[in-house]
PDB file of C-alpha atoms in Angstrom:
ATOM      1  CA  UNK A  91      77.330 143.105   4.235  1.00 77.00           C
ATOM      2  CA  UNK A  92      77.847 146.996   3.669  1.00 76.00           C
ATOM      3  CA  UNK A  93      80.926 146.501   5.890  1.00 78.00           C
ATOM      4  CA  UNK A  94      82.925 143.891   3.979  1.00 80.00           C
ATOM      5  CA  UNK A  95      81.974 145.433   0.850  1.00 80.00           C
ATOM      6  CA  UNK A  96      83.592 148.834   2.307  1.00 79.00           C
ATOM      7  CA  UNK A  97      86.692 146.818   3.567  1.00 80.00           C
ATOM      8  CA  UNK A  98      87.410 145.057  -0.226  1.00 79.00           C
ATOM      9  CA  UNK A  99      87.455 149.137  -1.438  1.00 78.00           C
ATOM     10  CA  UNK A 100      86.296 149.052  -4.714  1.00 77.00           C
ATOM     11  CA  UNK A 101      87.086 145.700  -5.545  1.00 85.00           C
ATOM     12  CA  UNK A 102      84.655 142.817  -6.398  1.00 86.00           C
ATOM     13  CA  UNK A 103      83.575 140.123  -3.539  1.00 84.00           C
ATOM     14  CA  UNK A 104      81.880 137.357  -5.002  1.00 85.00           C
ATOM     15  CA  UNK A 105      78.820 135.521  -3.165  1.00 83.00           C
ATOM     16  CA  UNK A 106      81.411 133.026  -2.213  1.00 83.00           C
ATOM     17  CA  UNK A 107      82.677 135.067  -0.189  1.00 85.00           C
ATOM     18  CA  UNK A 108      80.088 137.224   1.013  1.00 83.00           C
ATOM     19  CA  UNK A 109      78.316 134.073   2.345  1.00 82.00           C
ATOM     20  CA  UNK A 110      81.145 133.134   4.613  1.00 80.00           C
ATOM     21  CA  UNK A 111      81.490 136.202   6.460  1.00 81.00           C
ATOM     22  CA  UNK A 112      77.544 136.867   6.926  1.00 80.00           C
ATOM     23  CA  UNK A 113      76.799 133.515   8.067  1.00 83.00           C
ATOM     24  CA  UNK A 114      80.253 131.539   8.562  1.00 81.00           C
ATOM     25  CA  UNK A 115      80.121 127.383   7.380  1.00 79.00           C
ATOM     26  CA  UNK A 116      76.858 126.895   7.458  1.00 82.00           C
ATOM     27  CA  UNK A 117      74.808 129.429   4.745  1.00 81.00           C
ATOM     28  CA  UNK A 118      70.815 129.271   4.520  1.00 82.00           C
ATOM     29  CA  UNK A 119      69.695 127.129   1.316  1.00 83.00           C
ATOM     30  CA  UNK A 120      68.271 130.518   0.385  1.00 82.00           C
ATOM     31  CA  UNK A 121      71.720 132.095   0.496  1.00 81.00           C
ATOM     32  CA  UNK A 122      71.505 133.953  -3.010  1.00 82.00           C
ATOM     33  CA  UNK A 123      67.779 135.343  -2.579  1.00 83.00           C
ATOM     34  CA  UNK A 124      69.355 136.613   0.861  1.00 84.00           C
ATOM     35  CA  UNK A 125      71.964 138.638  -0.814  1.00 84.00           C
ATOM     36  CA  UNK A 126      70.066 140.159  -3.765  1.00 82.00           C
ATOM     37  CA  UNK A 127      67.453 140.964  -0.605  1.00 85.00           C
ATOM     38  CA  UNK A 128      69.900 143.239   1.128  1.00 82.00           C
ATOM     39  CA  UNK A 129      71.948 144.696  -1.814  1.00 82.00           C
ATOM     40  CA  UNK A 130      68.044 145.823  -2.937  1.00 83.00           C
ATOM     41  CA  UNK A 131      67.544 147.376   1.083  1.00 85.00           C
ATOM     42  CA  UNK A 132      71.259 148.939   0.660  1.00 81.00           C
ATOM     43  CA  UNK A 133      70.697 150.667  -2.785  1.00 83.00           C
ATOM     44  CA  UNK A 134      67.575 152.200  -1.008  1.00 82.00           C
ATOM     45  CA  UNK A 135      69.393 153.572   2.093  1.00 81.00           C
ATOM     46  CA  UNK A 136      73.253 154.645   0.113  1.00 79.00           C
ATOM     47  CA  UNK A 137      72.459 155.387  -3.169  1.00 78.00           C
ATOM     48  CA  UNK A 138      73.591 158.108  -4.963  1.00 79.00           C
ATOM     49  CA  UNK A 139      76.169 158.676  -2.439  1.00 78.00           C
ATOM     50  CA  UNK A 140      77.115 155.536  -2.752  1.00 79.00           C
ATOM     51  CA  UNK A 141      76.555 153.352  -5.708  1.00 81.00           C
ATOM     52  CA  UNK A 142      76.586 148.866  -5.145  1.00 81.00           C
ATOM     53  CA  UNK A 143      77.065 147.186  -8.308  1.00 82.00           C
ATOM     54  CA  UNK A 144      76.289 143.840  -9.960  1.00 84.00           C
ATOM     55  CA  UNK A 145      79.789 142.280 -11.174  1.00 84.00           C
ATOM     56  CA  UNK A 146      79.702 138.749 -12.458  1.00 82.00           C
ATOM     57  CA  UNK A 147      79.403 136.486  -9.454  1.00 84.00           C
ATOM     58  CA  UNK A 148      79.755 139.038  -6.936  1.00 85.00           C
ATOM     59  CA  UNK A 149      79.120 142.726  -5.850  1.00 85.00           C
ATOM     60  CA  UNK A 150      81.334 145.900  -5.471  1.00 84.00           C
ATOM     61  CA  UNK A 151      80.596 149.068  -3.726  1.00 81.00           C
ATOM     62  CA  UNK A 152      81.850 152.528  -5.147  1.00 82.00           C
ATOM     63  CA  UNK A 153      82.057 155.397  -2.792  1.00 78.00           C
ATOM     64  CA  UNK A 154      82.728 158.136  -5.632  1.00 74.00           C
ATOM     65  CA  UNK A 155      83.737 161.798  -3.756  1.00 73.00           C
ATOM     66  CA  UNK A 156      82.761 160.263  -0.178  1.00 72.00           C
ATOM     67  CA  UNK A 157      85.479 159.664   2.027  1.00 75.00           C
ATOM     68  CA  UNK A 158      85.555 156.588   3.877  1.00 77.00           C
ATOM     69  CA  UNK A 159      87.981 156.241   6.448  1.00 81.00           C
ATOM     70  CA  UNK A 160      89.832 152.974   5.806  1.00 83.00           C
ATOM     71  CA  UNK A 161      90.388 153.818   2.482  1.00 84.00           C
ATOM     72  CA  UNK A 162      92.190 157.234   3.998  1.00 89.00           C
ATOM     73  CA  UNK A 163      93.688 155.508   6.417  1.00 90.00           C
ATOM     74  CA  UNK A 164      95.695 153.200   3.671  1.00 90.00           C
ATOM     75  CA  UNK A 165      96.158 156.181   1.540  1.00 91.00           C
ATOM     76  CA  UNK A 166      98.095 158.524   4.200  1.00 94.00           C
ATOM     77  CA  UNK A 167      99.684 155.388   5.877  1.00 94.00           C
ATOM     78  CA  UNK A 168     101.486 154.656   2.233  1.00 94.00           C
ATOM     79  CA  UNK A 169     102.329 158.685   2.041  1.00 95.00           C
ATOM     80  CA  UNK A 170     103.922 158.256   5.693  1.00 95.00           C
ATOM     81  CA  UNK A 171     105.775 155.443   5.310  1.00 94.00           C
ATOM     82  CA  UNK A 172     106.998 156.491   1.476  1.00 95.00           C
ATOM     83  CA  UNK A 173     108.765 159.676   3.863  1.00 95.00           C
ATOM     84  CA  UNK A 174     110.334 157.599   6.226  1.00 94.00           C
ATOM     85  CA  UNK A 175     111.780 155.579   3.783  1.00 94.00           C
ATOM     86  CA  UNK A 176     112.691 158.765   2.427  1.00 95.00           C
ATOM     87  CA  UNK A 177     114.541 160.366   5.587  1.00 94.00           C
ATOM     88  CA  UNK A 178     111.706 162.685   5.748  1.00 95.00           C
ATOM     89  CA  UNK A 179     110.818 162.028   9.792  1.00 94.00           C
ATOM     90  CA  UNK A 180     109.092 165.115  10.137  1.00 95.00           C
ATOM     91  CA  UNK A 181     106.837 164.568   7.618  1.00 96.00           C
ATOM     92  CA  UNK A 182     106.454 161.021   7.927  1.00 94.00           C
ATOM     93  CA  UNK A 183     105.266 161.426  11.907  1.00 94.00           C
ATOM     94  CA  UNK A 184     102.951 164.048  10.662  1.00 95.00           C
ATOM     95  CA  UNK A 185     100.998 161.880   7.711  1.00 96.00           C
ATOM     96  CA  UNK A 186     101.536 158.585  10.144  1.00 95.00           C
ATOM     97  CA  UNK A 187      99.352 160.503  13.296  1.00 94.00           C
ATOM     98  CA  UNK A 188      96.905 161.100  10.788  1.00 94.00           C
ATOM     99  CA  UNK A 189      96.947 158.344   9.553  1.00 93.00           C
ATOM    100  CA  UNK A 190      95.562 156.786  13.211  1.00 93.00           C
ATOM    101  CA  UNK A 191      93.705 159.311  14.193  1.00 91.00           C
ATOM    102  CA  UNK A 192      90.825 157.880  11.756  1.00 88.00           C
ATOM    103  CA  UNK A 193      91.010 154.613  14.320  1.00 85.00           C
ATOM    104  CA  UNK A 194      88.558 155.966  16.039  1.00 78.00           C
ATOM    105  CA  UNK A 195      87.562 152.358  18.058  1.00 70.00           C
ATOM    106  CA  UNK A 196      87.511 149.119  17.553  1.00 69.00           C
ATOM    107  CA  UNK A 197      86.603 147.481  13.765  1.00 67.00           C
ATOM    108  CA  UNK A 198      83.960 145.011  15.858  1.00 61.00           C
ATOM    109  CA  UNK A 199      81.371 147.344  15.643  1.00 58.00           C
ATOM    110  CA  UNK A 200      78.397 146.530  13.862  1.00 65.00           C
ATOM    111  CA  UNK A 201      79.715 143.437  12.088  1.00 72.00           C
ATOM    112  CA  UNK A 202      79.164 139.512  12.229  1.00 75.00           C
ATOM    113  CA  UNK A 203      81.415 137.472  14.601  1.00 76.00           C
ATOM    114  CA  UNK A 204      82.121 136.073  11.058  1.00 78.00           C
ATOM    115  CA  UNK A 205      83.616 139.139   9.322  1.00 78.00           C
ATOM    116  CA  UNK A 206      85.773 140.279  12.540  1.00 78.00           C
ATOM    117  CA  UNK A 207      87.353 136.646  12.505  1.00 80.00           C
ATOM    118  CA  UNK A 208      88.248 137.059   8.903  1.00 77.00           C
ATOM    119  CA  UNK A 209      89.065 140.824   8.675  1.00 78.00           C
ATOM    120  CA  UNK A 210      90.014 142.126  11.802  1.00 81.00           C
ATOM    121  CA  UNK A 211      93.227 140.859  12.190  1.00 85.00           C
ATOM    122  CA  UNK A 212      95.090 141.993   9.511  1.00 85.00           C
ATOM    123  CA  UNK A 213      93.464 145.768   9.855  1.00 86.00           C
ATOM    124  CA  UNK A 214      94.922 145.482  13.251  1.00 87.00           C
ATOM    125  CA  UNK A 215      98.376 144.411  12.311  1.00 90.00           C
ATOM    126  CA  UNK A 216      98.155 147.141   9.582  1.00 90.00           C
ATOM    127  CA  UNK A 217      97.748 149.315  12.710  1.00 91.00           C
ATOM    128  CA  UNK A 218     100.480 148.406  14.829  1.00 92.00           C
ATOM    129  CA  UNK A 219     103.168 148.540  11.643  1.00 93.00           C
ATOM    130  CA  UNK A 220     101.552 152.154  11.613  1.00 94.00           C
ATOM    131  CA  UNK A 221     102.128 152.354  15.250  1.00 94.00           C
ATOM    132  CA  UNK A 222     105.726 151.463  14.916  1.00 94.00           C
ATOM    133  CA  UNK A 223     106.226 153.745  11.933  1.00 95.00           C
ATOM    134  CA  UNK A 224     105.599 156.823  13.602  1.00 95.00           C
ATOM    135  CA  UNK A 225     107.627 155.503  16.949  1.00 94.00           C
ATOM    136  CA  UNK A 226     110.573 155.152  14.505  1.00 93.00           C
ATOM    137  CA  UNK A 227     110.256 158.788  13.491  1.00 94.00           C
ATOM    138  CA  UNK A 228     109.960 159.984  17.314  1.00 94.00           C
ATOM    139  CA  UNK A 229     113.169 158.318  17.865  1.00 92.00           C
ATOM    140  CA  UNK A 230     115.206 159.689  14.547  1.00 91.00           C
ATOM    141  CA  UNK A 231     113.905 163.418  15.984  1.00 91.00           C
ATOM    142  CA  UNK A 232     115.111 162.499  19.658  1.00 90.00           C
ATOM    143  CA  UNK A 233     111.323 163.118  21.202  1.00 91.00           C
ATOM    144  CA  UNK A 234     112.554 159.568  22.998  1.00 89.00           C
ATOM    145  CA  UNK A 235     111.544 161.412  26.552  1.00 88.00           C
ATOM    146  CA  UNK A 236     108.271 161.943  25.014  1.00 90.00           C
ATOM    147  CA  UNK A 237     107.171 158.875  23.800  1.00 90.00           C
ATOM    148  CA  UNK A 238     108.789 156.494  26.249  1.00 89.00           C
ATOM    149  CA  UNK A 239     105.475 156.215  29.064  1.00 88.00           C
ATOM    150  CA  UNK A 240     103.208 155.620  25.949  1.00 90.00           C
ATOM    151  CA  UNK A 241     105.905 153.099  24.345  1.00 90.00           C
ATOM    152  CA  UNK A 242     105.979 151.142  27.292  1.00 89.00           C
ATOM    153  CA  UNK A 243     101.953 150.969  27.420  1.00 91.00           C
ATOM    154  CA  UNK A 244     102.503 149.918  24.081  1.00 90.00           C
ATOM    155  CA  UNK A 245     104.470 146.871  24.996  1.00 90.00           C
ATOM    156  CA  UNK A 246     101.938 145.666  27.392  1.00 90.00           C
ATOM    157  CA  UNK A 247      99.977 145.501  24.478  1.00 89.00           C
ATOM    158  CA  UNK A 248     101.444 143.741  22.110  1.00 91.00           C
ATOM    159  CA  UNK A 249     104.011 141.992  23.709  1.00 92.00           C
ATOM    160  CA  UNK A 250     105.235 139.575  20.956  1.00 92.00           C
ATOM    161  CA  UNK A 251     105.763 142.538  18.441  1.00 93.00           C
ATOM    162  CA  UNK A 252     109.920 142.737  19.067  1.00 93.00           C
ATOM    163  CA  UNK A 253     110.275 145.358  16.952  1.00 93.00           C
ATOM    164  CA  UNK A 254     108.240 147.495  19.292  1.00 93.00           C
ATOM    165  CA  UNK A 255     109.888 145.929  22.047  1.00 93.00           C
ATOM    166  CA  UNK A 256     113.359 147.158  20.661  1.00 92.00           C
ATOM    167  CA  UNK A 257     112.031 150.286  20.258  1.00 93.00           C
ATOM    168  CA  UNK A 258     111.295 150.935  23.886  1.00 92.00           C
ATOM    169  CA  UNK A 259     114.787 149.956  24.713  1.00 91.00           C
ATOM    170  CA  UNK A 260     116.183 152.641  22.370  1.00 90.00           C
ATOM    171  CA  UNK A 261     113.932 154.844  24.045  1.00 90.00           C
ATOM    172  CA  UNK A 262     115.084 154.162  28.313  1.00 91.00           C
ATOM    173  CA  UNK A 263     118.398 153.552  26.942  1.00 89.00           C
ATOM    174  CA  UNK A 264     118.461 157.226  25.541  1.00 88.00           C
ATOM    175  CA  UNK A 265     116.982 158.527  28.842  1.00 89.00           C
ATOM    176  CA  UNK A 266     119.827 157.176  30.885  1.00 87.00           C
ATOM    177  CA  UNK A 267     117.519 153.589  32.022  1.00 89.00           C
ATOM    178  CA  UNK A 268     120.019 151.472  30.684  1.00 89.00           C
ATOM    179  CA  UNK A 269     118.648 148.948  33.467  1.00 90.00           C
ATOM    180  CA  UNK A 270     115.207 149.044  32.643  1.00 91.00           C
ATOM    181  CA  UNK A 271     115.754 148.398  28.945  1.00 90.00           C
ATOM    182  CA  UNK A 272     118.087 145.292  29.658  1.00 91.00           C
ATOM    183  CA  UNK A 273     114.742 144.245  31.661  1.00 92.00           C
ATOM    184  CA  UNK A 274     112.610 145.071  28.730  1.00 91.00           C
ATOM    185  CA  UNK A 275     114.488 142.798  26.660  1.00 92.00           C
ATOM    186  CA  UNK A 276     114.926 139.464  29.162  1.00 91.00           C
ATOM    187  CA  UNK A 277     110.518 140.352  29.817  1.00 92.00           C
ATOM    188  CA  UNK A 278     110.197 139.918  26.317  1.00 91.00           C
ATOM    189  CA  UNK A 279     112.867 137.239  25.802  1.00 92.00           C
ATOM    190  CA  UNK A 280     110.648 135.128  28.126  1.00 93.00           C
ATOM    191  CA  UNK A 281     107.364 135.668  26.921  1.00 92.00           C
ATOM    192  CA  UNK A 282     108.451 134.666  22.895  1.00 92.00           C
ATOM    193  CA  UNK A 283     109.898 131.484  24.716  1.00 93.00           C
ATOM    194  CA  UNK A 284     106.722 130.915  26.711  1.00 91.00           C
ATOM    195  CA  UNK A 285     103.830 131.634  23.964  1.00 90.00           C
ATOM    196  CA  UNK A 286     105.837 130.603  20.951  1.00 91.00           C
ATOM    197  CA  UNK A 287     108.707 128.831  21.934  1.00 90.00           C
ATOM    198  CA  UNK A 288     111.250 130.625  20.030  1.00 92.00           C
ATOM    199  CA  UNK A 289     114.500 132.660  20.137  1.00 92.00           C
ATOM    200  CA  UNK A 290     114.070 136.973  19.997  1.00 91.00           C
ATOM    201  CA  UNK A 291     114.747 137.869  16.196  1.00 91.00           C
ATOM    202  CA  UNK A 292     117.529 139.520  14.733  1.00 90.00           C
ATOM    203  CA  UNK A 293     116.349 142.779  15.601  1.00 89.00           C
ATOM    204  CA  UNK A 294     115.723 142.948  18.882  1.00 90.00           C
ATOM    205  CA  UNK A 295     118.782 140.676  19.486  1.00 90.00           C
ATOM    206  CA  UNK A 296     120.421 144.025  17.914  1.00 89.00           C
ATOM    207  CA  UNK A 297     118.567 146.210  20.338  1.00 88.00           C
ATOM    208  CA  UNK A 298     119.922 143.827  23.170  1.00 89.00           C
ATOM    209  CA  UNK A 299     123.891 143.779  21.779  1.00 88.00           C
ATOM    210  CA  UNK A 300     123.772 147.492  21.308  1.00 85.00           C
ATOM    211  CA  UNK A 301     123.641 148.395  25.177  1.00 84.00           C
ATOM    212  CA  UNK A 302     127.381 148.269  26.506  1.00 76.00           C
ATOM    213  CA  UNK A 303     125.867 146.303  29.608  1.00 59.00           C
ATOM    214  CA  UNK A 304     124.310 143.410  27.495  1.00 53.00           C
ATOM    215  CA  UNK A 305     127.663 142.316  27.024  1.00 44.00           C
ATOM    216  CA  UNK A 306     127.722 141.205  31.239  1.00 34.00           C
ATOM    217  CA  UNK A 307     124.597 138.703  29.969  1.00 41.00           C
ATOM    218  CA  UNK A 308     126.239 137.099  26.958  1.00 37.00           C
ATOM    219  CA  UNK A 309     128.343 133.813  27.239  1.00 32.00           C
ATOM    220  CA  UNK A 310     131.784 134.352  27.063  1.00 32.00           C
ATOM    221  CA  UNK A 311     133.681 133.529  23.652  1.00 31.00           C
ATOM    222  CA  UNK A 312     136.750 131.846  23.189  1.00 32.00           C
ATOM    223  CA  UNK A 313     139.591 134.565  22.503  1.00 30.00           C
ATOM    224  CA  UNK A 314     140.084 134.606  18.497  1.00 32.00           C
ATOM    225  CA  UNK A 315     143.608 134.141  17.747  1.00 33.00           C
ATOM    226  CA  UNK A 316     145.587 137.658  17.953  1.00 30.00           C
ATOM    227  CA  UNK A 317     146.649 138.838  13.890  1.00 35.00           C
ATOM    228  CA  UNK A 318     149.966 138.293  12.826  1.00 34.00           C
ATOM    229  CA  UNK A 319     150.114 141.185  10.473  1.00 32.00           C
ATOM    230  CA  UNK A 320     148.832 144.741  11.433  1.00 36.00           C
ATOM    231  CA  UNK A 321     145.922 145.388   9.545  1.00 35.00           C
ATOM    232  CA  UNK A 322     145.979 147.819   6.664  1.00 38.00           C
ATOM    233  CA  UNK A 323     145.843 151.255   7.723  1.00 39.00           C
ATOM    234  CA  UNK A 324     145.536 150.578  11.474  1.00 39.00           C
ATOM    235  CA  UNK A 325     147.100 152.909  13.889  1.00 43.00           C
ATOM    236  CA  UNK A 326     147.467 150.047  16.865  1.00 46.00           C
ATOM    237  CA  UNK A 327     150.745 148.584  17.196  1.00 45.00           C
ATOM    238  CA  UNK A 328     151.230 145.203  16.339  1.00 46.00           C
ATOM    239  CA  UNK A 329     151.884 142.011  18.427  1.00 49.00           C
ATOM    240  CA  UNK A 330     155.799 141.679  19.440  1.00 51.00           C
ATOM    241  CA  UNK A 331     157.945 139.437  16.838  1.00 50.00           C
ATOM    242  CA  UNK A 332     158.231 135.811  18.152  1.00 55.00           C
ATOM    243  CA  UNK A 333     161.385 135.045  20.294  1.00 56.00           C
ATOM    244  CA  UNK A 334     164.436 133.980  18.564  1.00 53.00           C
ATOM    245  CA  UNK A 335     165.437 130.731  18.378  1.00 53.00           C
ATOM    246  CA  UNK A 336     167.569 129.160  21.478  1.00 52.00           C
ATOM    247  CA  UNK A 337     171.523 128.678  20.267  1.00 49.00           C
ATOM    248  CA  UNK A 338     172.080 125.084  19.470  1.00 52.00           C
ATOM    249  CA  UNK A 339     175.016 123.412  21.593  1.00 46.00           C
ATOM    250  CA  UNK A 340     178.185 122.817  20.034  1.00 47.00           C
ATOM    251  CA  UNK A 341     179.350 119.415  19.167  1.00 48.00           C
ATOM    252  CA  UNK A 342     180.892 117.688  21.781  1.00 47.00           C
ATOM    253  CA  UNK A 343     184.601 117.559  20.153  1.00 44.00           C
ATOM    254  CA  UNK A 344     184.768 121.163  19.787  1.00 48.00           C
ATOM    255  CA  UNK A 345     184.320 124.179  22.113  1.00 47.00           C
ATOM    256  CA  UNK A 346     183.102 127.489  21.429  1.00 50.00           C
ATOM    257  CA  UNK A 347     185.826 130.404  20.768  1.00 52.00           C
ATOM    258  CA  UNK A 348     184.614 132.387  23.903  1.00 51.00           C
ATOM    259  CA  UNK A 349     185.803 129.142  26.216  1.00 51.00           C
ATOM    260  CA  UNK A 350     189.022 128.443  24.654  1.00 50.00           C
ATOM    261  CA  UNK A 351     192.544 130.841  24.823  1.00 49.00           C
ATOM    262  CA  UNK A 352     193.571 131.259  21.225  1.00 48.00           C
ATOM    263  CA  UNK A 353     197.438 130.441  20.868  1.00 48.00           C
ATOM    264  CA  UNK A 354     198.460 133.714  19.462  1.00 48.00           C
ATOM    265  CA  UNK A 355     196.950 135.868  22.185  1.00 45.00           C
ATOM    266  CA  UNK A 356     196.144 134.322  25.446  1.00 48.00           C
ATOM    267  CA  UNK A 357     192.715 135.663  26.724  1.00 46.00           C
ATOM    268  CA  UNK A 358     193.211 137.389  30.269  1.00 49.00           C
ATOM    269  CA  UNK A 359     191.808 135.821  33.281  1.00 49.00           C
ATOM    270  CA  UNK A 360     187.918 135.991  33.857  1.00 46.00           C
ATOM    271  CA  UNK A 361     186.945 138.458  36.473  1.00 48.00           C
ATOM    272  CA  UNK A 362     184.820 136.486  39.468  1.00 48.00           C
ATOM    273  CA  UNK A 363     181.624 137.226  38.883  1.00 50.00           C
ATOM    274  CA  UNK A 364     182.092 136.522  35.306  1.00 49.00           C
ATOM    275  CA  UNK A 365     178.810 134.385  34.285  1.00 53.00           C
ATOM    276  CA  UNK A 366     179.046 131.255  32.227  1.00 55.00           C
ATOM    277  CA  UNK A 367     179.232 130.843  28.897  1.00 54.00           C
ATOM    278  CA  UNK A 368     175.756 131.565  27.386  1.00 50.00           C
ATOM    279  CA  UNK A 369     176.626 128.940  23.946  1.00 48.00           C
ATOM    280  CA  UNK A 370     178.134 126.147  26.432  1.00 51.00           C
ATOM    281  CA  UNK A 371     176.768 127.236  29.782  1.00 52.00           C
ATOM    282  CA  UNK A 372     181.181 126.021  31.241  1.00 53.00           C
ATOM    283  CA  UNK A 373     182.981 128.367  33.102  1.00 51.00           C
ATOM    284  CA  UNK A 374     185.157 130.270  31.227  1.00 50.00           C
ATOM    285  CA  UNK A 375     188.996 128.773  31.566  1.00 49.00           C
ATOM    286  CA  UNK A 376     189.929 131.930  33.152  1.00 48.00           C
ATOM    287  CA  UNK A 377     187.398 132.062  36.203  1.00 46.00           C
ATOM    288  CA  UNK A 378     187.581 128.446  36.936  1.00 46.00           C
ATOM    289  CA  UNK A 379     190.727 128.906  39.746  1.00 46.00           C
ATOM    290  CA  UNK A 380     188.300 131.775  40.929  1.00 43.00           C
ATOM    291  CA  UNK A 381     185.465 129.424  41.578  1.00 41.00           C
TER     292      UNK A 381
END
């Protein structure tokens, strides 16, 4: 009980849900005598360091000056992550180690199979977005050589988290492992297909594209039609004009100028090599005797 009152912080759980996590679907008929038994036994062991109140249908816990560690935990993890959204990576790694240095073991401990089912998993997601916080500010101060042996521990861990995942290829990729992060990402491509039966996300798809080798693993794509125009402000030449049109033949009746003698000036006679006519494709009059 003192442990999902501590988890709510402050706020009011009612016996609704109280009963639930101390004895799962199936409360005792004396459910409510139960409660007021050990809220009476806490008072006795917490109070005044700690002070358990009566509020409507329920019961809230106030922890006044003591510090209790989730409720740091959420308070420096919001301080971290307000700096990295900030640009502030120093600072942000700084509040986000703190931050998980108050996990100091698993939040099993001491609590009903009950409570863990219902509360552990989202304080343990909470962890690994802190997790991946502070691995993003690593990267934007370059400690990638630092934090790659831990990162890929990391993914053995939680192997469907792909942002994680595309973080450990940022990290090899930096180190000159181009190899082994093109592995991380097919490892982890087959594992979401395997457990979940989906496609990588848009970021670690990213991850993958942004290695020059990932483009050896991709389908080919049909060419896009080369531009017409240059585009504005581009320095790259532009595609050659088209050829120009072929020269239509001349009407039968009538021959071109270049293959007839015009009557006030005969034209001289063709040299031998003289090739034909490019409009009429005839041998010149004048190299006909020479062919």
């Amino acid at each position: 009980m003192p442990a999902a009152l501590l988890l709510a912080r402050g706020r009011v759980v009612p016996d609704t849900r109280l009963s639930p996590l101390l004895w799962g679907a199936r409360p005792p008929a004396t459910m409510s005598a139960q409660l007021h038994t050990y809220v009476s036994r806490l008072r006795t062991l917490l109070e005044p360091e700690l002070t358990l109140e009566r509020r409507g249908a329920g019961y809230a816990i106030r922890t006044g000056d003591s510090r209790f560690d989730v409720a740091e935990y959420v308070r420096v993890d919001r301080l971290g992550r307000q700096a990295l959204r900030a640009h502030r990576y120093e600072e942000a790694g700084t509040l986000l180690r703190d931050a998980l240095e108050l996990w100091r073991g698993p939040m099993r401990v001491n609590a009903t199979e009950h409570l863990v089912q219902e509360e552990v998993p989202q304080w343990e997601e909470a962890r690994a977005a802190t997790l991946e916080n502070r691995i993003e500010a690593d990267l934007a101060l370059g400690h990638h050589q630092r934090i790659t042996s831990e990162l890929t521990r990391l993914v053995a861990d939680f192997p469907l988290r792909e942002r994680m995942r595309a973080q450990v290829m940022t990290a090899l990729y930096r180190c000159g492992r181009q190899a082994d992060a093109l592995l991380v990402f097919h490892e982890g491509r087959s594992v979401l297909a395997e457990e979940l039966g989906v496609e990588p996300g848009h970021g670690l798809r990213a991850a993958h594209e942004a290695l020059p080798g990932a483009r050896l693993d991709l389908a080919p794509h049909p060419a896009a039609e080369p531009a017409r125009t240059r585009p504005p402000g581009s320095t790259q030449p532009g595609p050659p004009p088209p050829p120009p049109p072929q020269p239509r033949l001349p009407p039968r009746h009538r021959r071109p100028s270049c293959c007839r003698p015009t009557p006030a000036s005969p034209s001289p006679a063709a040299p031998a090599n003289w090739p034909p006519c490019a409009a009429c494709s005839r041998v010149p009059r004048g190299n006909r005797g020479a062919a």
